[in-house]
PDB file of C-alpha atoms in Angstrom:
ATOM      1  CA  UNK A 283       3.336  17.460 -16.436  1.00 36.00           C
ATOM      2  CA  UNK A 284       4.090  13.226 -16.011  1.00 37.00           C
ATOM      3  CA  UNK A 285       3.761  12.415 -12.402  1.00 38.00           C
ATOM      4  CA  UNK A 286       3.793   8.854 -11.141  1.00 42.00           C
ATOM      5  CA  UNK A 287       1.258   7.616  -8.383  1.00 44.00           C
ATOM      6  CA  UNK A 288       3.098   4.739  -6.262  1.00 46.00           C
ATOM      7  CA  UNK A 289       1.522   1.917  -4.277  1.00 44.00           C
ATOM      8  CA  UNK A 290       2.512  -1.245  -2.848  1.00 51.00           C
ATOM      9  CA  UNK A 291       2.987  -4.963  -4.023  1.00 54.00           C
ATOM     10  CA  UNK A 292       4.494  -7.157  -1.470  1.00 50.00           C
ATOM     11  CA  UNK A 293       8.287  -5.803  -0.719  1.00 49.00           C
ATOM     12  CA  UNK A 294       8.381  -3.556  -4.205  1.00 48.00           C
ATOM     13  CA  UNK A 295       6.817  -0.166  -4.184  1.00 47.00           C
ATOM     14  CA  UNK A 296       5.594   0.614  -7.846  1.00 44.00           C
ATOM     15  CA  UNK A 297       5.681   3.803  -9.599  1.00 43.00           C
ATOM     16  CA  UNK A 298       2.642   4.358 -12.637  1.00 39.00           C
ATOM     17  CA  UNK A 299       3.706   6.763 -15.115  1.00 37.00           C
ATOM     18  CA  UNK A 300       0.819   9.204 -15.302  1.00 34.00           C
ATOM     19  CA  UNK A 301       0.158  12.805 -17.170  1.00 32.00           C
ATOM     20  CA  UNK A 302      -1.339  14.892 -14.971  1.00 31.00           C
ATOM     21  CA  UNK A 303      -1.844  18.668 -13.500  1.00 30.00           C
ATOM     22  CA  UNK A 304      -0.927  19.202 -10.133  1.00 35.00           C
ATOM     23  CA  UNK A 305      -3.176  21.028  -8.214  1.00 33.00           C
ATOM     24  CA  UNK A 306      -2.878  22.146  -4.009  1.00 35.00           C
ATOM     25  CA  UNK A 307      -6.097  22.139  -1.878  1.00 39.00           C
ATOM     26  CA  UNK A 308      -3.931  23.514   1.495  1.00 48.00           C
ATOM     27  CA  UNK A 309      -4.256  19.188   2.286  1.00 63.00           C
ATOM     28  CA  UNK A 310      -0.943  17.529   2.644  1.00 71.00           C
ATOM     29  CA  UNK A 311      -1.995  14.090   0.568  1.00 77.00           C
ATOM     30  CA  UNK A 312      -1.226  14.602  -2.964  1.00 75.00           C
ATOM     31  CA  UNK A 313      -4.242  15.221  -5.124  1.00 77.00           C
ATOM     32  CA  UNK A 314      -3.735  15.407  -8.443  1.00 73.00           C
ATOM     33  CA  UNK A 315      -6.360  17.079 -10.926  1.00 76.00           C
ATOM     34  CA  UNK A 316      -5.994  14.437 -14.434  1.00 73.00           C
ATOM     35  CA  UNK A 317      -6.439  16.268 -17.600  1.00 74.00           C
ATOM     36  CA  UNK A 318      -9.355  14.506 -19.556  1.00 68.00           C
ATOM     37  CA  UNK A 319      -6.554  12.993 -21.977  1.00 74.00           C
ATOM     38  CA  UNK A 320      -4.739  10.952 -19.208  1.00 73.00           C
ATOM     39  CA  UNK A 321      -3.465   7.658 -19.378  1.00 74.00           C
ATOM     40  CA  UNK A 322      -2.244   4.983 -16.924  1.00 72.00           C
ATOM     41  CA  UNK A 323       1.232   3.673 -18.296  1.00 76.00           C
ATOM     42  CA  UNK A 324       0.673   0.064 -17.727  1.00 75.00           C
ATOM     43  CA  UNK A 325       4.758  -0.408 -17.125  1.00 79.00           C
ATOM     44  CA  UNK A 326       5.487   0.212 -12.999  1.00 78.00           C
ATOM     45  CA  UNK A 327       8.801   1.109 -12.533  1.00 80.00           C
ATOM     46  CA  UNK A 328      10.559  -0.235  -8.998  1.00 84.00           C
ATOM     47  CA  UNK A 329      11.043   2.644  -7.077  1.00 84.00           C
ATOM     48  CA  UNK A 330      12.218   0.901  -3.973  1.00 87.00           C
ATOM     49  CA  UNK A 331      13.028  -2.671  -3.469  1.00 88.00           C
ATOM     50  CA  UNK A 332      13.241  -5.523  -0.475  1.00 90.00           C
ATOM     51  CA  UNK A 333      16.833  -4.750  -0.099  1.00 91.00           C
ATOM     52  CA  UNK A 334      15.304  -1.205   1.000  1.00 91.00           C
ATOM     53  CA  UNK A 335      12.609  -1.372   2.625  1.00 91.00           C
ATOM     54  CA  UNK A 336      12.392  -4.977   3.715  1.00 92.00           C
ATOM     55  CA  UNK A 337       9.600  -7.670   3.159  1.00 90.00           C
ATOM     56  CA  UNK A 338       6.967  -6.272   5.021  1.00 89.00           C
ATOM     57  CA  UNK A 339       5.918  -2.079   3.800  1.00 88.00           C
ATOM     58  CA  UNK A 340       2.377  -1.090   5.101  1.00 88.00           C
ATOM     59  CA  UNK A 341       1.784   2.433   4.271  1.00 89.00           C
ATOM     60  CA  UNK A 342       3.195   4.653   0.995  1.00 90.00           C
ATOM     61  CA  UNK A 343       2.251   8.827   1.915  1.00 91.00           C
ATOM     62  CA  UNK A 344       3.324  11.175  -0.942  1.00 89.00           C
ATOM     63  CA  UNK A 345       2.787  14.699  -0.574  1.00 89.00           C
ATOM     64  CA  UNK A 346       2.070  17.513  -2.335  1.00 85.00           C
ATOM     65  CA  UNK A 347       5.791  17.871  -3.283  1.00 86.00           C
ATOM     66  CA  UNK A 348       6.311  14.370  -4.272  1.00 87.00           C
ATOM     67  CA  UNK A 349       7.954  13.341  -0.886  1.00 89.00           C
ATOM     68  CA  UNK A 350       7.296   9.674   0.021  1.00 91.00           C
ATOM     69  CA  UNK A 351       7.467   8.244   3.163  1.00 93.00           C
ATOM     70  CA  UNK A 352       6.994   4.235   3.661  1.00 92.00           C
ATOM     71  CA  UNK A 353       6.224   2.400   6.826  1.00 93.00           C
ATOM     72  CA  UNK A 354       9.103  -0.318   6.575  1.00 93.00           C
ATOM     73  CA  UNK A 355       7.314  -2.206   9.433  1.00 92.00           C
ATOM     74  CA  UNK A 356       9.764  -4.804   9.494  1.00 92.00           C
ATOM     75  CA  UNK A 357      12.510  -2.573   9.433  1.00 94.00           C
ATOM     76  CA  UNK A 358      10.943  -0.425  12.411  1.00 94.00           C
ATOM     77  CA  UNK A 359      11.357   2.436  10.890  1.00 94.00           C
ATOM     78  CA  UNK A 360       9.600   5.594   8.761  1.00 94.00           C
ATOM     79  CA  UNK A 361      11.649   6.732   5.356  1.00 94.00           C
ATOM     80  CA  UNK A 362      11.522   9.371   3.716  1.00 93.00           C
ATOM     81  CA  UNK A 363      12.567   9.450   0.141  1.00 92.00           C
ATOM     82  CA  UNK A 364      12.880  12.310  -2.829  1.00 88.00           C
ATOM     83  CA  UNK A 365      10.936  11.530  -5.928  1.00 80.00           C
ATOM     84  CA  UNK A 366      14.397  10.964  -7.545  1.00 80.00           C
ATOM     85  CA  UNK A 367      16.767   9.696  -4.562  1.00 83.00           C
ATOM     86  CA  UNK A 368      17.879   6.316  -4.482  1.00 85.00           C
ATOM     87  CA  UNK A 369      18.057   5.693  -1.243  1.00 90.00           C
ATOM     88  CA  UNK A 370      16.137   7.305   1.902  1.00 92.00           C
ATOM     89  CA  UNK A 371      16.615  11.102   2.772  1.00 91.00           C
ATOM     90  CA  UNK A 372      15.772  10.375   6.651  1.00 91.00           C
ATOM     91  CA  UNK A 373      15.286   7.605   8.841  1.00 92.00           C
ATOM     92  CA  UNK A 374      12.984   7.890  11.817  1.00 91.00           C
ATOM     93  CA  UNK A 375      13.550   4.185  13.839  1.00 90.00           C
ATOM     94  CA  UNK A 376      13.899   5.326  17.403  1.00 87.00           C
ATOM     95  CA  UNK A 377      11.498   3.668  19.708  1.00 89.00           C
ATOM     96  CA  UNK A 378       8.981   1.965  16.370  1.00 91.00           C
ATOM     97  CA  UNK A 379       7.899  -1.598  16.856  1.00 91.00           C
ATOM     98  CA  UNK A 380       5.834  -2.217  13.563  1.00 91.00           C
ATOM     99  CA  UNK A 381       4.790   0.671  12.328  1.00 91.00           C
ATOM    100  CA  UNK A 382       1.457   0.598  10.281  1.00 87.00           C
ATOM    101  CA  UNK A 383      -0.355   3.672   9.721  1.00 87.00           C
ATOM    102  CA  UNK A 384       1.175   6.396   8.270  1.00 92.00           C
ATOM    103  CA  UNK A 385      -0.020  10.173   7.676  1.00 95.00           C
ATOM    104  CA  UNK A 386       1.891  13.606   6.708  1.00 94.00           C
ATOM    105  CA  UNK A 387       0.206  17.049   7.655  1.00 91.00           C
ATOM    106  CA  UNK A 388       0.124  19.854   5.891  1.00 87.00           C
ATOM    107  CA  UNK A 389       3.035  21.325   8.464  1.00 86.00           C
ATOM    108  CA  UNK A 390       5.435  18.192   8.068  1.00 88.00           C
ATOM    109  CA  UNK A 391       4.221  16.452  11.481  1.00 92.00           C
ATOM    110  CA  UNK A 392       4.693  13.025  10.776  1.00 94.00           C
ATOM    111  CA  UNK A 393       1.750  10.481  12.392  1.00 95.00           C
ATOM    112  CA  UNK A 394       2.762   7.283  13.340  1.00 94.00           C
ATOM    113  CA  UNK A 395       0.634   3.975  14.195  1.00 93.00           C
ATOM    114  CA  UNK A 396       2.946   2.871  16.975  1.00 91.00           C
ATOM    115  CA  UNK A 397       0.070   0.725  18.600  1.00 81.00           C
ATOM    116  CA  UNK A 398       0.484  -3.058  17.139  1.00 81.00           C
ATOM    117  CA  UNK A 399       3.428  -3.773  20.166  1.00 83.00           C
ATOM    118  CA  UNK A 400       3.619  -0.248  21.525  1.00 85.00           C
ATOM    119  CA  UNK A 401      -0.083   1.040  21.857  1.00 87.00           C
ATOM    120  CA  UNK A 402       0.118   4.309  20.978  1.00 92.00           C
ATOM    121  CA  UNK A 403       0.254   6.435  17.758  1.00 94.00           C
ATOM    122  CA  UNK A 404       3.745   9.011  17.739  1.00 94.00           C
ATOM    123  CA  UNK A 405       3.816  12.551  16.658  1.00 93.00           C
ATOM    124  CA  UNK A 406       7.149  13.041  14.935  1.00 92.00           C
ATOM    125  CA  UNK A 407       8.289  16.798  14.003  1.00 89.00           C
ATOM    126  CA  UNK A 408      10.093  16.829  10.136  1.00 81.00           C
ATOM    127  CA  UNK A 409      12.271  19.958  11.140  1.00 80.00           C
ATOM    128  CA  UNK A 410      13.997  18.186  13.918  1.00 82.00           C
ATOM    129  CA  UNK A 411      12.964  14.297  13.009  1.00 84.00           C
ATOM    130  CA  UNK A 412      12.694  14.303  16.522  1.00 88.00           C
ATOM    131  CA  UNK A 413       9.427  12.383  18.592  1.00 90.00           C
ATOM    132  CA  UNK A 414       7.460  15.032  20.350  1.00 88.00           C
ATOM    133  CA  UNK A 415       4.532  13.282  21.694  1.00 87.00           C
ATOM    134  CA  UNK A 416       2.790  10.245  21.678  1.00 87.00           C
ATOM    135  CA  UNK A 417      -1.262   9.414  22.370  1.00 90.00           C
ATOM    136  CA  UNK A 418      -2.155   6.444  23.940  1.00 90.00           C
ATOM    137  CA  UNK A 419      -4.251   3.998  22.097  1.00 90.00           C
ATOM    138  CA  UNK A 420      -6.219   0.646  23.022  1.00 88.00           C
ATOM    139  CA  UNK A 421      -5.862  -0.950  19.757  1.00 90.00           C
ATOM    140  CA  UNK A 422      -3.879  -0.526  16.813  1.00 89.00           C
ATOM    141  CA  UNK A 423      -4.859   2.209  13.607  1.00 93.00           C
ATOM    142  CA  UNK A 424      -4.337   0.090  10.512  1.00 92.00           C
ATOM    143  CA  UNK A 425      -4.896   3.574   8.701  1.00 94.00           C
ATOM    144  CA  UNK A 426      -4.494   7.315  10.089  1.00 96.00           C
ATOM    145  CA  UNK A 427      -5.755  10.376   8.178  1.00 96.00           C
ATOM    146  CA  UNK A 428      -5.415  14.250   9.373  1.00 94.00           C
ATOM    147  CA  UNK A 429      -8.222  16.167   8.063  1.00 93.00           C
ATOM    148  CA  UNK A 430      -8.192  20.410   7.796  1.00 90.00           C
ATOM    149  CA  UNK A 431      -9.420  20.876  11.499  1.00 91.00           C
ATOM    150  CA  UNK A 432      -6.407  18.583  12.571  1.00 90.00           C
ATOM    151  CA  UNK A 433      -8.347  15.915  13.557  1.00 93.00           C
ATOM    152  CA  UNK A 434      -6.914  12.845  13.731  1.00 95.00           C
ATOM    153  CA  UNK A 435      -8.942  10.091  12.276  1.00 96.00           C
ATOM    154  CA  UNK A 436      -7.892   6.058  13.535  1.00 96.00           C
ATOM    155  CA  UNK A 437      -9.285   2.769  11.287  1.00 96.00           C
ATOM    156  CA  UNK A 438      -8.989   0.142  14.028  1.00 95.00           C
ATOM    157  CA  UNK A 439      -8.801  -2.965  11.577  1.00 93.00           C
ATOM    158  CA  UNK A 440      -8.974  -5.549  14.732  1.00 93.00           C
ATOM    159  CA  UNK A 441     -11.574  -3.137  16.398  1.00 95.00           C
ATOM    160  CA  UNK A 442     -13.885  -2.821  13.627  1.00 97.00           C
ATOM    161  CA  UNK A 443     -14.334   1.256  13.860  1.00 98.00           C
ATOM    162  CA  UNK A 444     -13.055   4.584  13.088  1.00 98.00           C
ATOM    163  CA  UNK A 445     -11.901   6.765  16.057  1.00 96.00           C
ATOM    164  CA  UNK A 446     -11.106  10.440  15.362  1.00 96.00           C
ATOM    165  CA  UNK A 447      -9.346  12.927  18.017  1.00 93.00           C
ATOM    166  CA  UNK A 448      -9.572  16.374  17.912  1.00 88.00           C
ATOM    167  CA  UNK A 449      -5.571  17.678  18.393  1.00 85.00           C
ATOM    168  CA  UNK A 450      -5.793  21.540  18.129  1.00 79.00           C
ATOM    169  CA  UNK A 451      -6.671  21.523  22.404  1.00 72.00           C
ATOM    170  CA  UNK A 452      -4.329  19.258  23.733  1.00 71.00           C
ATOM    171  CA  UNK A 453      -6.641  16.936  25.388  1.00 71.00           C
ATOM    172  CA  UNK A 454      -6.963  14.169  22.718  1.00 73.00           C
ATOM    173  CA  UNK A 455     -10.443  13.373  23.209  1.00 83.00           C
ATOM    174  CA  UNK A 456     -11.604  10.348  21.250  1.00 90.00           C
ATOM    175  CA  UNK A 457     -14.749   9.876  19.756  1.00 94.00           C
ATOM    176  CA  UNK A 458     -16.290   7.227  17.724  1.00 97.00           C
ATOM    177  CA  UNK A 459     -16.249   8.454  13.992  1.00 98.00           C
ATOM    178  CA  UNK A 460     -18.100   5.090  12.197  1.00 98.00           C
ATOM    179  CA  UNK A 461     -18.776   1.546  13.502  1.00 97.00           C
ATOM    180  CA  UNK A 462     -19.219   0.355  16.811  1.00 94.00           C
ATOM    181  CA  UNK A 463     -16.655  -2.410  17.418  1.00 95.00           C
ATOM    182  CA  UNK A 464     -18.830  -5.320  16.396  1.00 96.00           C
ATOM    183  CA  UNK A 465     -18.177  -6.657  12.866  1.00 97.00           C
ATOM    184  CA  UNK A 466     -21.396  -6.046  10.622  1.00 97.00           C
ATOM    185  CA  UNK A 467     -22.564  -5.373   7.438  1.00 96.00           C
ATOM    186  CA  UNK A 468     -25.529  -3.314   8.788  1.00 98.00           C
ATOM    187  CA  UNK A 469     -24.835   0.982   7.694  1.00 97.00           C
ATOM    188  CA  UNK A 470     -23.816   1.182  11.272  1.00 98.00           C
ATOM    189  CA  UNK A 471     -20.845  -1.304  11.381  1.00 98.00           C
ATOM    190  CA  UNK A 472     -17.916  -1.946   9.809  1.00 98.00           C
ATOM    191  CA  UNK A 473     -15.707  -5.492   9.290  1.00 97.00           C
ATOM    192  CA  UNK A 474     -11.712  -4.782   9.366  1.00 96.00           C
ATOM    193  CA  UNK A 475     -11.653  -1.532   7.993  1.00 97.00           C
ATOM    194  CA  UNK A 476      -8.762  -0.216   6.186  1.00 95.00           C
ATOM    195  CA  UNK A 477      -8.104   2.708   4.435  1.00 94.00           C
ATOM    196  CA  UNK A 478      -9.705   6.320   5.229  1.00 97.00           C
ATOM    197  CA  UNK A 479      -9.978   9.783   3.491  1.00 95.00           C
ATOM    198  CA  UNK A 480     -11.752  12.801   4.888  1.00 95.00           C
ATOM    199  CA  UNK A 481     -12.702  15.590   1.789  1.00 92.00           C
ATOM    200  CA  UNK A 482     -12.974  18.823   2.400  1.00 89.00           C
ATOM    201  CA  UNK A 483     -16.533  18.208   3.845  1.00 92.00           C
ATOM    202  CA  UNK A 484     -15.732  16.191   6.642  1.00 95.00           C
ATOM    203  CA  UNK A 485     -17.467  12.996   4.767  1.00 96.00           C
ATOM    204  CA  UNK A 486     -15.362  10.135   5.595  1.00 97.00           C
ATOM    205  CA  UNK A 487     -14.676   7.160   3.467  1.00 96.00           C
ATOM    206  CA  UNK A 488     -13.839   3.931   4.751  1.00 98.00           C
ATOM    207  CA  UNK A 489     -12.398   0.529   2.929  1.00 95.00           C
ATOM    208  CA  UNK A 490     -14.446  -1.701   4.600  1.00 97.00           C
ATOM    209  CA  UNK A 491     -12.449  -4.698   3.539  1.00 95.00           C
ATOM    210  CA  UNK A 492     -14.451  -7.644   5.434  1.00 95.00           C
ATOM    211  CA  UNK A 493     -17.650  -6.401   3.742  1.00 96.00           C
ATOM    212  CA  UNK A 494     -16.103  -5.721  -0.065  1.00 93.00           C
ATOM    213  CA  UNK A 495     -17.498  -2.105  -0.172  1.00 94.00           C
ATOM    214  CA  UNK A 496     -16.624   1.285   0.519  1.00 94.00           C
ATOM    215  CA  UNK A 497     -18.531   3.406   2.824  1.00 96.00           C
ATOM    216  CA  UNK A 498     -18.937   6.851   3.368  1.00 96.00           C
ATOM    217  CA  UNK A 499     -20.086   8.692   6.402  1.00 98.00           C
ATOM    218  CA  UNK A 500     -21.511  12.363   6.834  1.00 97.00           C
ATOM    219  CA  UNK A 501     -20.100  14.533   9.775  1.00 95.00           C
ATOM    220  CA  UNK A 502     -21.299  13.413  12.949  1.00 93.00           C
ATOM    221  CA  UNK A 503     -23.270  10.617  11.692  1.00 97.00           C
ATOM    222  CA  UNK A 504     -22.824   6.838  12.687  1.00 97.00           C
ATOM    223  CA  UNK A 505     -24.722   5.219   9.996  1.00 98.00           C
ATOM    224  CA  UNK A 506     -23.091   5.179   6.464  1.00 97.00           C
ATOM    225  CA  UNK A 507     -24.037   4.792   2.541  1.00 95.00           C
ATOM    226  CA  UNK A 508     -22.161   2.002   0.447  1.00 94.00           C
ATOM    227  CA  UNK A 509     -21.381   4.277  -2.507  1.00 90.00           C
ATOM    228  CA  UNK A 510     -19.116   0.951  -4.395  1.00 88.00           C
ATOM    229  CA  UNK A 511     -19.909  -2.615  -3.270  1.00 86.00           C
ATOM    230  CA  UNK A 512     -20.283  -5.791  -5.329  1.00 78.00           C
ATOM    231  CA  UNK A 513     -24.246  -5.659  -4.741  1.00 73.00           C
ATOM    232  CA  UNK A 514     -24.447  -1.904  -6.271  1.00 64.00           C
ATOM    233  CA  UNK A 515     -22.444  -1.866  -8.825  1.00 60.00           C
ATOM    234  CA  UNK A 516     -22.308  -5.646 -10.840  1.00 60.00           C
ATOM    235  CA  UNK A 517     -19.709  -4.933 -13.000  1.00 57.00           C
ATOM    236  CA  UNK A 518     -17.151  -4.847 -10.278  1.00 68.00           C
ATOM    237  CA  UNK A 519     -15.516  -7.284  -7.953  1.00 78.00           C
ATOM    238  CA  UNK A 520     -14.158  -5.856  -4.664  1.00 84.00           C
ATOM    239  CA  UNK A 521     -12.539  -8.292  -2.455  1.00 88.00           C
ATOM    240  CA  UNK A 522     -11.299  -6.592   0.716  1.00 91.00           C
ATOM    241  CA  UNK A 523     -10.191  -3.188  -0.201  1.00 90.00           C
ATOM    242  CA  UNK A 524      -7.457  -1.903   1.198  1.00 90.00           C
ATOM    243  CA  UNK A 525      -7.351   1.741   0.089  1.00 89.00           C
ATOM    244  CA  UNK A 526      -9.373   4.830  -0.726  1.00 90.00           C
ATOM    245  CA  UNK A 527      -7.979   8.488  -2.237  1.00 88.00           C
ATOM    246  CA  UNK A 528     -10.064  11.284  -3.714  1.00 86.00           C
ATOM    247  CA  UNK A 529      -8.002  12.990  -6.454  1.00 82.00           C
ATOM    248  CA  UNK A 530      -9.408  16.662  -7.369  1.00 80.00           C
ATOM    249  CA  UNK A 531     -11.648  15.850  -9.751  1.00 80.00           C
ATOM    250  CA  UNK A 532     -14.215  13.992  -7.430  1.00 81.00           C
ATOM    251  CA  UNK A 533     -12.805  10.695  -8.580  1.00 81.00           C
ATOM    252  CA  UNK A 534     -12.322   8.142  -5.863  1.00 83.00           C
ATOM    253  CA  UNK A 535      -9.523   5.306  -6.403  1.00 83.00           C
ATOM    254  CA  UNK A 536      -9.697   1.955  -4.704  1.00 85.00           C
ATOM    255  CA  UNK A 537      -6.812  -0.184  -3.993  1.00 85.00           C
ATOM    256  CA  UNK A 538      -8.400  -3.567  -4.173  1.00 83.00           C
ATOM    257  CA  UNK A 539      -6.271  -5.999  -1.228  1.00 76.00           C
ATOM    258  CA  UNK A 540      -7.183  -9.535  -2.608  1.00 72.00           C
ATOM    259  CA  UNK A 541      -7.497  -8.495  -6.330  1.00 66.00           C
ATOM    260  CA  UNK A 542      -3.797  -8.094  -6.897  1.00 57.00           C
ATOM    261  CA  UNK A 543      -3.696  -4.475  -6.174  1.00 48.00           C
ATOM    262  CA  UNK A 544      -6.011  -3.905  -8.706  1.00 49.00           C
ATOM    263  CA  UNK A 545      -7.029  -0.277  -8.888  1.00 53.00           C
ATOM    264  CA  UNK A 546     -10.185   0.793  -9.626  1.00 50.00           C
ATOM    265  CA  UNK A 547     -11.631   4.264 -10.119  1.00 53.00           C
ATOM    266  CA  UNK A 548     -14.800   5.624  -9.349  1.00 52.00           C
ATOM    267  CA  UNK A 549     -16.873   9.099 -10.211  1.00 56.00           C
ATOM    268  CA  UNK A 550     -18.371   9.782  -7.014  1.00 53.00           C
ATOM    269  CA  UNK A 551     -20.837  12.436  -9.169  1.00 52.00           C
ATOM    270  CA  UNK A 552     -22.037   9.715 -12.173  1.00 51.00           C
ATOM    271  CA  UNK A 553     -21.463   6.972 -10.491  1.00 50.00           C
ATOM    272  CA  UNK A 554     -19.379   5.137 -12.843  1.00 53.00           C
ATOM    273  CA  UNK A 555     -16.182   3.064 -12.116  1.00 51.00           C
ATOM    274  CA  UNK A 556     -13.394   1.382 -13.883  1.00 51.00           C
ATOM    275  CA  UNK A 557     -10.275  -0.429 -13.515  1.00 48.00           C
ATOM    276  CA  UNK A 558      -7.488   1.343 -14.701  1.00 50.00           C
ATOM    277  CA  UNK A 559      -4.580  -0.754 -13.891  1.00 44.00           C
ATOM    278  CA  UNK A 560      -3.298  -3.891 -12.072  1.00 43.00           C
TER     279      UNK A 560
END
């Protein structure tokens, strides 16, 4: 089955042919499971352009059906777009003011980063595309992820720390999920983290961009393990990553920020990591 992954370079979001088996773990993020014979086609094609979705898109979310949704923050507004459509499906612009952070769930609630002007992070409903409620926030989530338990997990970039709210009970309580708002390099800080993923163990990986590395972090502890960094593994280079994904294989891919997107991927069981395209 050819899938293509997308990601984003400037005002052009790419498509990479790739040959894969799709596989569903009951998460909304698309995880694919490679066969051991795949290949990255080294030819992007442009699946949207400036004239789309304007100079500025933060955050590409493709889900398990191949919906994408970009965070046109310029534009103020959330698309969604079919894997073949050539223009967006739906619009949501009502009320956005630079929308960064982006997450689906599993039950088509759309999670918005509504904080950099607005201070708060919107719940948006995909049956009605209508706003149905909003949690106040003190600084903005440059990165949202939804785990299983429907916890909502926040990486305040400007903040230097990972918030995560529990939203099954209504009351939204935050609590501090890794760092501790002063930038570090210490297991127990973070420097303008990025991008997040939560597995299906709770561990929770952060792009730690002002510190090159990525960290992970057991549940319910504040001190994390740099499982990729510059210092552990001396064949690499990160220089502020801005991404993190964890296929179904195990294999972890970094989008590197200052590296020209490249993306590098890691085997979180050997240990190993390449660069598999740019």
């Amino acid at each position: 089955m050819k899938i293509r992954t997308k990601f984003v370079d400037n005002s052009i979001v790419w498509l990479m042919n790739l040959l894969l088996i799709k596989l569903s773990f009951g998460q909304s993020i698309n995880q694919p499971k490679l066969c051991a014979s795949a290949t990255w086609d080294p030819n992007g094609l442009t699946f949207a352009n400036i004239s789309a979705i304007g100079s500025f898109p933060s955050t590409v979310f493709v889900t398990v059906n191949n919906s994408v949704y970009i965070a046109a923050s310029n534009l103020n507004e959330i698309q969604m777009w079919s894997e073949s459509s050539a223009q967006p499906m739906k619009v949501i612009s009502n009320g956005l003011n630079s929308p960064t952070g982006l997450f689906v769930s599993d039950d088509g609630d759309i999670y918005v980063n509504n904080g950099l002007i607005n201070g708060r992070i919107d719940k948006w409903t995909s049956n009605t595309w209508s706003l149905v409620s909003t949690i106040k926030i003190s600084y903005a989530c440059c990165s949202l992820f939804v785990d299983k338990n429907k916890s909502l997990y926040c990486s305040m970039c400007n903040h230097h720390q990972v918030i995560k709210m529990l939203l099954t009970n209504g009351s939204n309580l935050t609590v501090v999920a890794a760092g501790n708002t002063t930038a570090g390099s210490a297991s127990n800080t973070l420097s303008s983290p990025q991008g997040i993923f939560v597995d299906s163990s709770f561990e929770l990986y952060v792009a730690d961009c002002g510190n090159d590395r990525i960290q992970v972090f057991k549940p319910g502890q504040l001190s994390g393990t740099t499982i990729v960094s510059n210092k552990t593994l001396g064949t690499i280079d990160l220089n502020c990553p801005q991404m993190v994904i964890i296929d179904a294989n195990g294999y972890l891919f970094i989008a590197d920020g200052n590296n020209n997107l490249e993306n590098k991927e890691y085997n979180t069981a050997t240990k190993n990591i390449s660069t598999k395209f740019y």
